């Protein structure tokens, strides 16, 4: 758990597990409130292997197309994998009874954030249809250990296949409503705009609210700029599918996409988990680029060039991942 990436828009709150309550309200037949013990005893516990990925993962590559100020310039590391244990959100919603007109499930944290002169609980929402899927958990355990405070103790939502921002930590309130949440992190942040939009001409409502992650693959080894002694190497990385459809293949090119070598997928495919992969390739001496791309079982693949998908907040970079390495006894890259 210490290796899992962390992303926090505000301070980490101290929540007393003994007095903690989760409330469910809005368009429900019976507003409810649960202690942690209530949740544990009232519903069957579930464990799900799910990868969390921040919408800002690989923002650095987008920032190399055009500067992205005031955002964290993540490399490949805003993604991690864990086994989460808790109860299904849908079981809890069934006990509250989904009311007429409910279409979104809004989530509000006990963790406070400050934006635009206001202090409020971090929040967001997911469509009701997603909330009723079996993979969405209210989790209190991470990899068999109690959820650490950094990752949302005592209770967080885990929304596999969605941007990490929807997996609200230190969850305090669930509200069923007709519209998406009006929380800043749903209504303003985490919207996707075309490359023509920037901070000075943006019309916030016109952006696409982010939810499902896109198919992608990234090279974790070798590293960008690495100097490699000889011409044979093993390239390793991760790939993620879309909408719970596992990645079907990962391919790696050492000649800018003219030819592709198929990588070996490691382990059994699991719907909400990243797919680790590796492939051996040979590279002639000199400065070389290595490119990776994934294809999922529905045939979806990745954009070729990050410039096509540049957006001023730097979200959702799933362009083919390219790194440059130097092979043989040449001068190191500057
Ligand atoms: N929940 C709260 N309450 N506050 C936050 O700042 N950050 C979100 C999400 N849940 C956040 C939150 C974002 S942007 C991401 S990517 C994930 O938490 C990261 O989860 P992690 O820190 O456990 O990796």
mmCIF file of C-alpha atoms and ligand atoms in Angstrom:
data_model
loop_
_atom_site.group_PDB
_atom_site.id
_atom_site.type_symbol
_atom_site.label_atom_id
_atom_site.label_comp_id
_atom_site.label_asym_id
_atom_site.label_seq_id
_atom_site.Cartn_x
_atom_site.Cartn_y
_atom_site.Cartn_z
ATOM 1 C CA UNK A 1 0.000 0.000 0.000
ATOM 2 C CA UNK A 2 2.971 2.313 0.582
ATOM 3 C CA UNK A 3 3.738 2.049 -3.152
ATOM 4 C CA UNK A 4 0.248 3.082 -4.261
ATOM 5 C CA UNK A 5 0.127 6.563 -5.819
ATOM 6 C CA UNK A 6 -1.741 9.230 -3.847
ATOM 7 C CA UNK A 7 -3.648 12.248 -5.110
ATOM 8 C CA UNK A 8 -5.276 14.704 -2.736
ATOM 9 C CA UNK A 9 -6.907 18.036 -3.524
ATOM 10 C CA UNK A 10 -7.033 19.036 0.153
ATOM 11 C CA UNK A 11 -5.665 18.021 3.539
ATOM 12 C CA UNK A 12 -6.089 14.455 4.790
ATOM 13 C CA UNK A 13 -8.859 14.472 7.402
ATOM 14 C CA UNK A 14 -8.722 12.485 10.611
ATOM 15 C CA UNK A 15 -11.944 10.520 10.775
ATOM 16 C CA UNK A 16 -12.794 8.634 13.979
ATOM 17 C CA UNK A 17 -13.950 5.167 12.870
ATOM 18 C CA UNK A 18 -15.978 4.705 16.069
ATOM 19 C CA UNK A 19 -18.265 7.681 15.476
ATOM 20 C CA UNK A 20 -18.135 7.544 11.662
ATOM 21 C CA UNK A 21 -21.486 7.533 9.788
ATOM 22 C CA UNK A 22 -22.262 7.170 6.105
ATOM 23 C CA UNK A 23 -25.557 8.833 5.152
ATOM 24 C CA UNK A 24 -27.700 8.018 2.111
ATOM 25 C CA UNK A 25 -30.302 10.534 1.023
ATOM 26 C CA UNK A 26 -31.836 12.469 -1.864
ATOM 27 C CA UNK A 27 -34.113 10.524 -4.221
ATOM 28 C CA UNK A 28 -34.375 7.395 -2.070
ATOM 29 C CA UNK A 29 -37.375 5.688 -0.512
ATOM 30 C CA UNK A 30 -35.713 5.525 2.927
ATOM 31 C CA UNK A 31 -32.891 7.887 3.908
ATOM 32 C CA UNK A 32 -30.370 5.799 5.890
ATOM 33 C CA UNK A 33 -27.291 6.208 7.998
ATOM 34 C CA UNK A 34 -24.724 3.468 8.671
ATOM 35 C CA UNK A 35 -21.846 3.001 11.065
ATOM 36 C CA UNK A 36 -18.911 0.913 9.829
ATOM 37 C CA UNK A 37 -20.182 -2.012 11.904
ATOM 38 C CA UNK A 38 -23.642 -1.683 10.293
ATOM 39 C CA UNK A 39 -22.094 -1.902 6.842
ATOM 40 C CA UNK A 40 -19.994 -4.918 7.788
ATOM 41 C CA UNK A 41 -22.917 -6.804 9.324
ATOM 42 C CA UNK A 42 -25.740 -5.843 6.976
ATOM 43 C CA UNK A 43 -24.221 -6.741 3.611
ATOM 44 C CA UNK A 44 -22.059 -9.532 2.181
ATOM 45 C CA UNK A 45 -18.444 -8.429 1.926
ATOM 46 C CA UNK A 46 -16.758 -8.497 -1.471
ATOM 47 C CA UNK A 47 -13.181 -8.263 -2.699
ATOM 48 C CA UNK A 48 -12.354 -6.919 -6.130
ATOM 49 C CA UNK A 49 -9.015 -6.466 -7.904
ATOM 50 C CA UNK A 50 -9.134 -3.019 -9.452
ATOM 51 C CA UNK A 51 -6.607 -0.591 -10.863
ATOM 52 C CA UNK A 52 -7.084 3.114 -10.094
ATOM 53 C CA UNK A 53 -5.840 5.628 -12.611
ATOM 54 C CA UNK A 54 -5.931 9.395 -12.283
ATOM 55 C CA UNK A 55 -7.287 11.348 -15.275
ATOM 56 C CA UNK A 56 -3.998 13.277 -15.129
ATOM 57 C CA UNK A 57 -1.789 10.225 -15.617
ATOM 58 C CA UNK A 58 0.818 10.924 -18.349
ATOM 59 C CA UNK A 59 0.065 14.652 -18.313
ATOM 60 C CA UNK A 60 3.779 15.410 -18.733
ATOM 61 C CA UNK A 61 3.731 14.165 -22.336
ATOM 62 C CA UNK A 62 0.792 16.463 -23.125
ATOM 63 C CA UNK A 63 2.637 19.370 -21.505
ATOM 64 C CA UNK A 64 5.460 18.787 -23.977
ATOM 65 C CA UNK A 65 2.993 19.542 -26.815
ATOM 66 C CA UNK A 66 1.875 22.833 -25.202
ATOM 67 C CA UNK A 67 2.523 24.000 -21.654
ATOM 68 C CA UNK A 68 -0.064 22.992 -18.998
ATOM 69 C CA UNK A 69 0.369 25.376 -16.052
ATOM 70 C CA UNK A 70 -0.944 24.802 -12.500
ATOM 71 C CA UNK A 71 -1.419 21.048 -12.840
ATOM 72 C CA UNK A 72 0.664 18.151 -11.517
ATOM 73 C CA UNK A 73 2.874 16.927 -14.365
ATOM 74 C CA UNK A 74 2.446 13.214 -13.758
ATOM 75 C CA UNK A 75 4.579 10.785 -15.714
ATOM 76 C CA UNK A 76 3.359 7.188 -15.880
ATOM 77 C CA UNK A 77 2.869 6.786 -12.152
ATOM 78 C CA UNK A 78 -0.642 8.115 -11.437
ATOM 79 C CA UNK A 79 -1.913 4.550 -11.625
ATOM 80 C CA UNK A 80 -1.758 1.655 -9.162
ATOM 81 C CA UNK A 81 -3.463 -1.632 -8.510
ATOM 82 C CA UNK A 82 -4.953 -3.129 -5.345
ATOM 83 C CA UNK A 83 -7.464 -5.630 -4.026
ATOM 84 C CA UNK A 84 -10.254 -3.745 -2.324
ATOM 85 C CA UNK A 85 -12.645 -5.211 0.224
ATOM 86 C CA UNK A 86 -15.959 -3.760 1.306
ATOM 87 C CA UNK A 87 -19.594 -3.922 0.294
ATOM 88 C CA UNK A 88 -21.287 -3.329 -3.021
ATOM 89 C CA UNK A 89 -22.734 0.144 -3.431
ATOM 90 C CA UNK A 90 -25.718 -1.457 -5.136
ATOM 91 C CA UNK A 91 -26.566 -3.549 -2.064
ATOM 92 C CA UNK A 92 -26.598 -0.418 0.084
ATOM 93 C CA UNK A 93 -28.674 1.500 -2.492
ATOM 94 C CA UNK A 94 -31.156 -1.381 -2.662
ATOM 95 C CA UNK A 95 -31.748 -1.103 1.084
ATOM 96 C CA UNK A 96 -32.365 2.640 0.757
ATOM 97 C CA UNK A 97 -34.595 2.055 -2.297
ATOM 98 C CA UNK A 98 -33.806 4.010 -5.480
ATOM 99 C CA UNK A 99 -36.478 6.691 -5.825
ATOM 100 C CA UNK A 100 -38.241 7.892 -8.973
ATOM 101 C CA UNK A 101 -36.174 10.265 -11.104
ATOM 102 C CA UNK A 102 -32.788 9.234 -9.655
ATOM 103 C CA UNK A 103 -30.170 9.109 -12.415
ATOM 104 C CA UNK A 104 -26.906 10.027 -10.658
ATOM 105 C CA UNK A 105 -25.241 9.094 -7.392
ATOM 106 C CA UNK A 106 -23.452 12.078 -5.839
ATOM 107 C CA UNK A 107 -20.637 11.434 -3.375
ATOM 108 C CA UNK A 108 -19.377 13.904 -0.815
ATOM 109 C CA UNK A 109 -16.269 13.501 1.262
ATOM 110 C CA UNK A 110 -15.593 14.459 4.850
ATOM 111 C CA UNK A 111 -12.296 15.818 3.491
ATOM 112 C CA UNK A 112 -12.507 19.557 2.900
ATOM 113 C CA UNK A 113 -11.116 21.422 -0.085
ATOM 114 C CA UNK A 114 -10.964 25.118 -0.926
ATOM 115 C CA UNK A 115 -11.746 26.396 -4.410
ATOM 116 C CA UNK A 116 -12.951 29.737 -5.729
ATOM 117 C CA UNK A 117 -13.223 31.244 -2.252
ATOM 118 C CA UNK A 118 -15.334 28.399 -0.814
ATOM 119 C CA UNK A 119 -14.523 25.527 1.507
ATOM 120 C CA UNK A 120 -16.525 22.351 0.883
ATOM 121 C CA UNK A 121 -16.310 18.567 0.940
ATOM 122 C CA UNK A 122 -14.560 17.073 -2.104
ATOM 123 C CA UNK A 123 -17.119 15.331 -4.280
ATOM 124 C CA UNK A 124 -18.383 14.138 -7.614
ATOM 125 C CA UNK A 125 -20.903 11.721 -9.024
ATOM 126 C CA UNK A 126 -21.312 8.618 -11.115
ATOM 127 C CA UNK A 127 -24.311 7.655 -13.243
ATOM 128 C CA UNK A 128 -26.838 5.476 -11.384
ATOM 129 C CA UNK A 129 -26.345 2.712 -13.999
ATOM 130 C CA UNK A 130 -22.657 2.484 -13.044
ATOM 131 C CA UNK A 131 -23.438 2.680 -9.328
ATOM 132 C CA UNK A 132 -25.625 -0.417 -9.702
ATOM 133 C CA UNK A 133 -22.855 -2.488 -11.320
ATOM 134 C CA UNK A 134 -21.375 -5.184 -9.060
ATOM 135 C CA UNK A 135 -17.777 -3.895 -9.250
ATOM 136 C CA UNK A 136 -18.472 -0.585 -7.479
ATOM 137 C CA UNK A 137 -17.481 -0.964 -3.813
ATOM 138 C CA UNK A 138 -17.603 0.941 -0.568
ATOM 139 C CA UNK A 139 -14.191 -0.230 0.619
ATOM 140 C CA UNK A 140 -12.575 -0.356 4.049
ATOM 141 C CA UNK A 141 -9.696 -2.668 3.199
ATOM 142 C CA UNK A 142 -6.836 -2.377 0.711
ATOM 143 C CA UNK A 143 -4.736 -5.458 -0.080
ATOM 144 C CA UNK A 144 -6.012 -7.202 3.043
ATOM 145 C CA UNK A 145 -5.014 -4.352 5.400
ATOM 146 C CA UNK A 146 -7.224 -1.617 6.863
ATOM 147 C CA UNK A 147 -7.567 1.241 4.375
ATOM 148 C CA UNK A 148 -4.775 3.735 5.217
ATOM 149 C CA UNK A 149 -5.822 7.338 6.049
ATOM 150 C CA UNK A 150 -4.006 8.568 2.917
ATOM 151 C CA UNK A 151 -6.249 6.396 0.764
ATOM 152 C CA UNK A 152 -9.557 7.290 2.398
ATOM 153 C CA UNK A 153 -9.985 5.605 5.796
ATOM 154 C CA UNK A 154 -12.337 4.612 7.143
ATOM 155 C CA UNK A 155 -14.379 4.256 3.923
ATOM 156 C CA UNK A 156 -13.882 5.152 0.289
ATOM 157 C CA UNK A 157 -15.709 4.481 -2.903
ATOM 158 C CA UNK A 158 -13.899 2.416 -5.543
ATOM 159 C CA UNK A 159 -15.244 2.871 -9.060
ATOM 160 C CA UNK A 160 -13.306 0.459 -11.287
ATOM 161 C CA UNK A 161 -12.893 1.642 -14.879
ATOM 162 C CA UNK A 162 -13.611 5.298 -14.039
ATOM 163 C CA UNK A 163 -11.134 8.120 -13.542
ATOM 164 C CA UNK A 164 -9.686 8.020 -10.034
ATOM 165 C CA UNK A 165 -11.421 11.293 -9.127
ATOM 166 C CA UNK A 166 -14.758 9.462 -8.772
ATOM 167 C CA UNK A 167 -13.336 7.056 -6.172
ATOM 168 C CA UNK A 168 -14.115 9.494 -3.379
ATOM 169 C CA UNK A 169 -12.061 9.032 -0.215
ATOM 170 C CA UNK A 170 -13.272 9.636 3.380
ATOM 171 C CA UNK A 171 -16.782 9.223 1.996
ATOM 172 C CA UNK A 172 -19.453 10.860 4.149
ATOM 173 C CA UNK A 173 -22.602 11.282 2.075
ATOM 174 C CA UNK A 174 -24.318 9.561 -0.825
ATOM 175 C CA UNK A 175 -27.111 11.514 -2.511
ATOM 176 C CA UNK A 176 -29.306 10.187 -5.308
ATOM 177 C CA UNK A 177 -30.318 12.921 -7.702
ATOM 178 C CA UNK A 178 -31.583 13.629 -11.208
ATOM 179 C CA UNK A 179 -28.470 15.532 -12.344
ATOM 180 C CA UNK A 180 -24.719 15.020 -11.937
ATOM 181 C CA UNK A 181 -23.141 16.539 -8.818
ATOM 182 C CA UNK A 182 -22.609 20.309 -8.826
ATOM 183 C CA UNK A 183 -19.425 19.841 -6.775
ATOM 184 C CA UNK A 184 -16.484 21.740 -8.326
ATOM 185 C CA UNK A 185 -14.678 18.459 -9.059
ATOM 186 C CA UNK A 186 -17.585 17.260 -11.206
ATOM 187 C CA UNK A 187 -19.025 20.453 -12.660
ATOM 188 C CA UNK A 188 -15.796 22.390 -13.317
ATOM 189 C CA UNK A 189 -12.713 20.163 -13.000
ATOM 190 C CA UNK A 190 -12.372 16.815 -14.774
ATOM 191 C CA UNK A 191 -14.005 17.945 -17.986
ATOM 192 C CA UNK A 192 -12.483 17.239 -21.365
ATOM 193 C CA UNK A 193 -12.165 19.966 -24.007
ATOM 194 C CA UNK A 194 -10.804 20.000 -27.569
ATOM 195 C CA UNK A 195 -7.293 21.393 -28.232
ATOM 196 C CA UNK A 196 -8.745 24.785 -29.326
ATOM 197 C CA UNK A 197 -10.009 25.520 -25.791
ATOM 198 C CA UNK A 198 -7.783 27.069 -23.146
ATOM 199 C CA UNK A 199 -8.125 28.788 -19.764
ATOM 200 C CA UNK A 200 -9.008 32.129 -21.338
ATOM 201 C CA UNK A 201 -11.776 31.005 -23.759
ATOM 202 C CA UNK A 202 -13.233 28.041 -21.859
ATOM 203 C CA UNK A 203 -17.006 27.697 -21.420
ATOM 204 C CA UNK A 204 -17.050 25.256 -18.522
ATOM 205 C CA UNK A 205 -20.422 23.657 -19.226
ATOM 206 C CA UNK A 206 -19.351 22.692 -22.721
ATOM 207 C CA UNK A 207 -16.682 20.224 -21.602
ATOM 208 C CA UNK A 208 -17.356 16.515 -21.444
ATOM 209 C CA UNK A 209 -17.630 15.289 -17.857
ATOM 210 C CA UNK A 210 -15.084 12.528 -17.464
ATOM 211 C CA UNK A 211 -16.068 9.048 -16.372
ATOM 212 C CA UNK A 212 -14.812 5.934 -18.116
ATOM 213 C CA UNK A 213 -11.097 5.574 -18.747
ATOM 214 C CA UNK A 214 -9.749 4.892 -22.232
ATOM 215 C CA UNK A 215 -7.672 1.957 -23.428
ATOM 216 C CA UNK A 216 -3.949 2.574 -23.062
ATOM 217 C CA UNK A 217 -0.513 1.027 -22.625
ATOM 218 C CA UNK A 218 2.664 2.471 -21.173
ATOM 219 C CA UNK A 219 6.295 1.405 -21.123
ATOM 220 C CA UNK A 220 7.718 1.235 -17.587
ATOM 221 C CA UNK A 221 11.103 -0.278 -18.476
ATOM 222 C CA UNK A 222 13.403 0.883 -19.945
ATOM 223 C CA UNK A 223 12.976 4.490 -18.837
ATOM 224 C CA UNK A 224 12.875 7.560 -21.049
ATOM 225 C CA UNK A 225 16.478 8.567 -21.809
ATOM 226 C CA UNK A 226 17.972 5.324 -20.489
ATOM 227 C CA UNK A 227 21.294 4.186 -21.878
ATOM 228 C CA UNK A 228 21.291 0.508 -22.832
ATOM 229 C CA UNK A 229 24.496 -1.486 -23.140
ATOM 230 C CA UNK A 230 23.502 -3.870 -25.906
ATOM 231 C CA UNK A 231 20.984 -4.378 -28.636
ATOM 232 C CA UNK A 232 18.661 -6.941 -26.997
ATOM 233 C CA UNK A 233 16.305 -5.863 -24.297
ATOM 234 C CA UNK A 234 13.072 -6.709 -22.556
ATOM 235 C CA UNK A 235 10.453 -3.973 -22.690
ATOM 236 C CA UNK A 236 7.914 -4.073 -19.856
ATOM 237 C CA UNK A 237 4.826 -2.108 -18.975
ATOM 238 C CA UNK A 238 1.152 -1.974 -18.110
ATOM 239 C CA UNK A 239 -1.989 -1.682 -20.181
ATOM 240 C CA UNK A 240 -5.584 -0.955 -19.281
ATOM 241 C CA UNK A 241 -8.762 -1.787 -21.148
ATOM 242 C CA UNK A 242 -11.959 0.210 -21.393
ATOM 243 C CA UNK A 243 -15.243 -0.414 -19.631
ATOM 244 C CA UNK A 244 -14.108 -3.630 -17.980
ATOM 245 C CA UNK A 245 -13.093 -5.193 -21.313
ATOM 246 C CA UNK A 246 -9.601 -6.596 -20.763
ATOM 247 C CA UNK A 247 -6.745 -5.671 -23.046
ATOM 248 C CA UNK A 248 -6.437 -8.235 -25.824
ATOM 249 C CA UNK A 249 -2.996 -7.357 -27.086
ATOM 250 C CA UNK A 250 -0.045 -5.038 -26.593
ATOM 251 C CA UNK A 251 2.379 -4.324 -29.411
ATOM 252 C CA UNK A 252 5.756 -2.643 -29.358
ATOM 253 C CA UNK A 253 7.530 -0.990 -32.277
ATOM 254 C CA UNK A 254 11.215 -0.104 -32.497
ATOM 255 C CA UNK A 255 10.858 1.551 -35.932
ATOM 256 C CA UNK A 256 8.178 4.211 -35.417
ATOM 257 C CA UNK A 257 5.272 1.948 -36.195
ATOM 258 C CA UNK A 258 6.528 0.302 -39.392
ATOM 259 C CA UNK A 259 6.605 -3.108 -37.678
ATOM 260 C CA UNK A 260 5.214 -4.296 -34.349
ATOM 261 C CA UNK A 261 6.219 -7.103 -31.984
ATOM 262 C CA UNK A 262 3.448 -8.677 -29.949
ATOM 263 C CA UNK A 263 4.041 -8.609 -26.210
ATOM 264 C CA UNK A 264 3.358 -11.496 -23.837
ATOM 265 C CA UNK A 265 0.500 -10.696 -21.474
ATOM 266 C CA UNK A 266 1.407 -11.802 -17.947
ATOM 267 C CA UNK A 267 -1.211 -13.626 -15.873
ATOM 268 C CA UNK A 268 -4.897 -14.145 -16.522
ATOM 269 C CA UNK A 269 -6.898 -11.200 -17.899
ATOM 270 C CA UNK A 270 -9.166 -9.621 -15.273
ATOM 271 C CA UNK A 271 -11.815 -7.063 -16.208
ATOM 272 C CA UNK A 272 -10.904 -4.181 -13.899
ATOM 273 C CA UNK A 273 -7.205 -4.876 -13.455
ATOM 274 C CA UNK A 274 -4.273 -3.568 -15.407
ATOM 275 C CA UNK A 275 -2.540 -6.019 -17.683
ATOM 276 C CA UNK A 276 1.199 -6.300 -17.197
ATOM 277 C CA UNK A 277 3.173 -7.273 -20.306
ATOM 278 C CA UNK A 278 6.696 -7.815 -21.617
ATOM 279 C CA UNK A 279 8.408 -8.348 -24.940
ATOM 280 C CA UNK A 280 11.963 -8.883 -26.113
ATOM 281 C CA UNK A 281 13.173 -6.691 -28.933
ATOM 282 C CA UNK A 282 16.472 -5.999 -30.666
ATOM 283 C CA UNK A 283 17.583 -2.421 -31.262
ATOM 284 C CA UNK A 284 20.468 -1.299 -33.478
ATOM 285 C CA UNK A 285 23.012 1.042 -31.844
ATOM 286 C CA UNK A 286 22.158 4.744 -31.700
ATOM 287 C CA UNK A 287 19.269 6.841 -30.450
ATOM 288 C CA UNK A 288 16.050 4.843 -30.803
ATOM 289 C CA UNK A 289 12.402 5.310 -30.020
ATOM 290 C CA UNK A 290 10.241 2.537 -28.632
ATOM 291 C CA UNK A 291 6.471 2.816 -29.037
ATOM 292 C CA UNK A 292 3.752 0.779 -27.314
ATOM 293 C CA UNK A 293 0.068 0.458 -28.102
ATOM 294 C CA UNK A 294 -2.733 -1.667 -26.693
ATOM 295 C CA UNK A 295 -5.788 -3.097 -28.370
ATOM 296 C CA UNK A 296 -8.716 -4.223 -26.279
ATOM 297 C CA UNK A 297 -11.103 -7.076 -27.011
ATOM 298 C CA UNK A 298 -13.531 -4.688 -28.734
ATOM 299 C CA UNK A 299 -10.790 -3.550 -31.118
ATOM 300 C CA UNK A 300 -10.343 -0.135 -29.478
ATOM 301 C CA UNK A 301 -6.802 1.190 -29.628
ATOM 302 C CA UNK A 302 -4.948 4.428 -28.908
ATOM 303 C CA UNK A 303 -4.492 7.784 -30.653
ATOM 304 C CA UNK A 304 -1.163 8.032 -32.484
ATOM 305 C CA UNK A 305 -0.116 11.513 -31.441
ATOM 306 C CA UNK A 306 -0.626 13.346 -28.122
ATOM 307 C CA UNK A 307 -1.100 16.618 -30.059
ATOM 308 C CA UNK A 308 -4.471 15.302 -31.333
ATOM 309 C CA UNK A 309 -5.795 14.924 -27.810
ATOM 310 C CA UNK A 310 -4.044 17.817 -26.060
ATOM 311 C CA UNK A 311 -6.417 19.610 -23.699
ATOM 312 C CA UNK A 312 -5.610 22.522 -21.451
ATOM 313 C CA UNK A 313 -6.121 20.616 -18.171
ATOM 314 C CA UNK A 314 -4.054 17.690 -19.435
ATOM 315 C CA UNK A 315 -6.526 14.864 -18.875
ATOM 316 C CA UNK A 316 -6.850 11.419 -20.420
ATOM 317 C CA UNK A 317 -3.596 11.074 -22.278
ATOM 318 C CA UNK A 318 -3.911 7.660 -23.864
ATOM 319 C CA UNK A 319 -1.793 8.384 -26.936
ATOM 320 C CA UNK A 320 0.651 5.656 -27.934
ATOM 321 C CA UNK A 321 3.491 5.786 -25.454
ATOM 322 C CA UNK A 322 6.926 6.559 -26.944
ATOM 323 C CA UNK A 323 10.251 6.667 -25.215
ATOM 324 C CA UNK A 324 13.711 7.454 -26.536
ATOM 325 C CA UNK A 325 16.716 5.375 -25.466
ATOM 326 C CA UNK A 326 20.330 5.235 -26.517
ATOM 327 C CA UNK A 327 21.772 1.849 -27.442
ATOM 328 C CA UNK A 328 25.496 1.014 -27.379
ATOM 329 C CA UNK A 329 28.539 3.074 -26.514
ATOM 330 C CA UNK A 330 27.297 6.487 -27.529
ATOM 331 C CA UNK A 331 27.239 9.765 -25.665
ATOM 332 C CA UNK A 332 24.402 9.834 -23.051
ATOM 333 C CA UNK A 333 21.253 11.776 -23.917
ATOM 334 C CA UNK A 334 21.407 15.349 -22.663
HETATM 335 N N1 LIG B 1 -11.255 11.926 -2.543
HETATM 336 C C1 LIG B 1 -11.154 13.001 -1.765
HETATM 337 N N2 LIG B 1 -11.948 13.099 -0.724
HETATM 338 N N3 LIG B 1 -10.266 13.988 -2.006
HETATM 339 C C2 LIG B 1 -9.433 13.943 -3.092
HETATM 340 O O1 LIG B 1 -8.631 14.851 -3.294
HETATM 341 N N4 LIG B 1 -8.731 12.683 -5.059
HETATM 342 C C3 LIG B 1 -9.283 11.850 -6.118
HETATM 343 C C4 LIG B 1 -9.786 10.519 -5.572
HETATM 344 N N5 LIG B 1 -10.574 10.697 -4.396
HETATM 345 C C5 LIG B 1 -9.521 12.824 -3.948
HETATM 346 C C6 LIG B 1 -10.458 11.806 -3.631
HETATM 347 C C7 LIG B 1 -8.353 11.609 -7.188
HETATM 348 S S1 LIG B 1 -8.114 12.892 -8.261
HETATM 349 C C8 LIG B 1 -7.767 10.408 -7.377
HETATM 350 S S2 LIG B 1 -6.813 10.111 -8.739
HETATM 351 C C9 LIG B 1 -7.911 9.333 -6.397
HETATM 352 O O2 LIG B 1 -8.661 9.728 -5.276
HETATM 353 C C10 LIG B 1 -6.554 8.880 -5.932
HETATM 354 O O3 LIG B 1 -6.697 7.898 -4.953
HETATM 355 P P1 LIG B 1 -5.444 7.500 -4.077
HETATM 356 O O4 LIG B 1 -4.896 8.745 -3.452
HETATM 357 O O5 LIG B 1 -5.904 6.493 -3.109
HETATM 358 O O6 LIG B 1 -4.459 6.940 -5.069
#
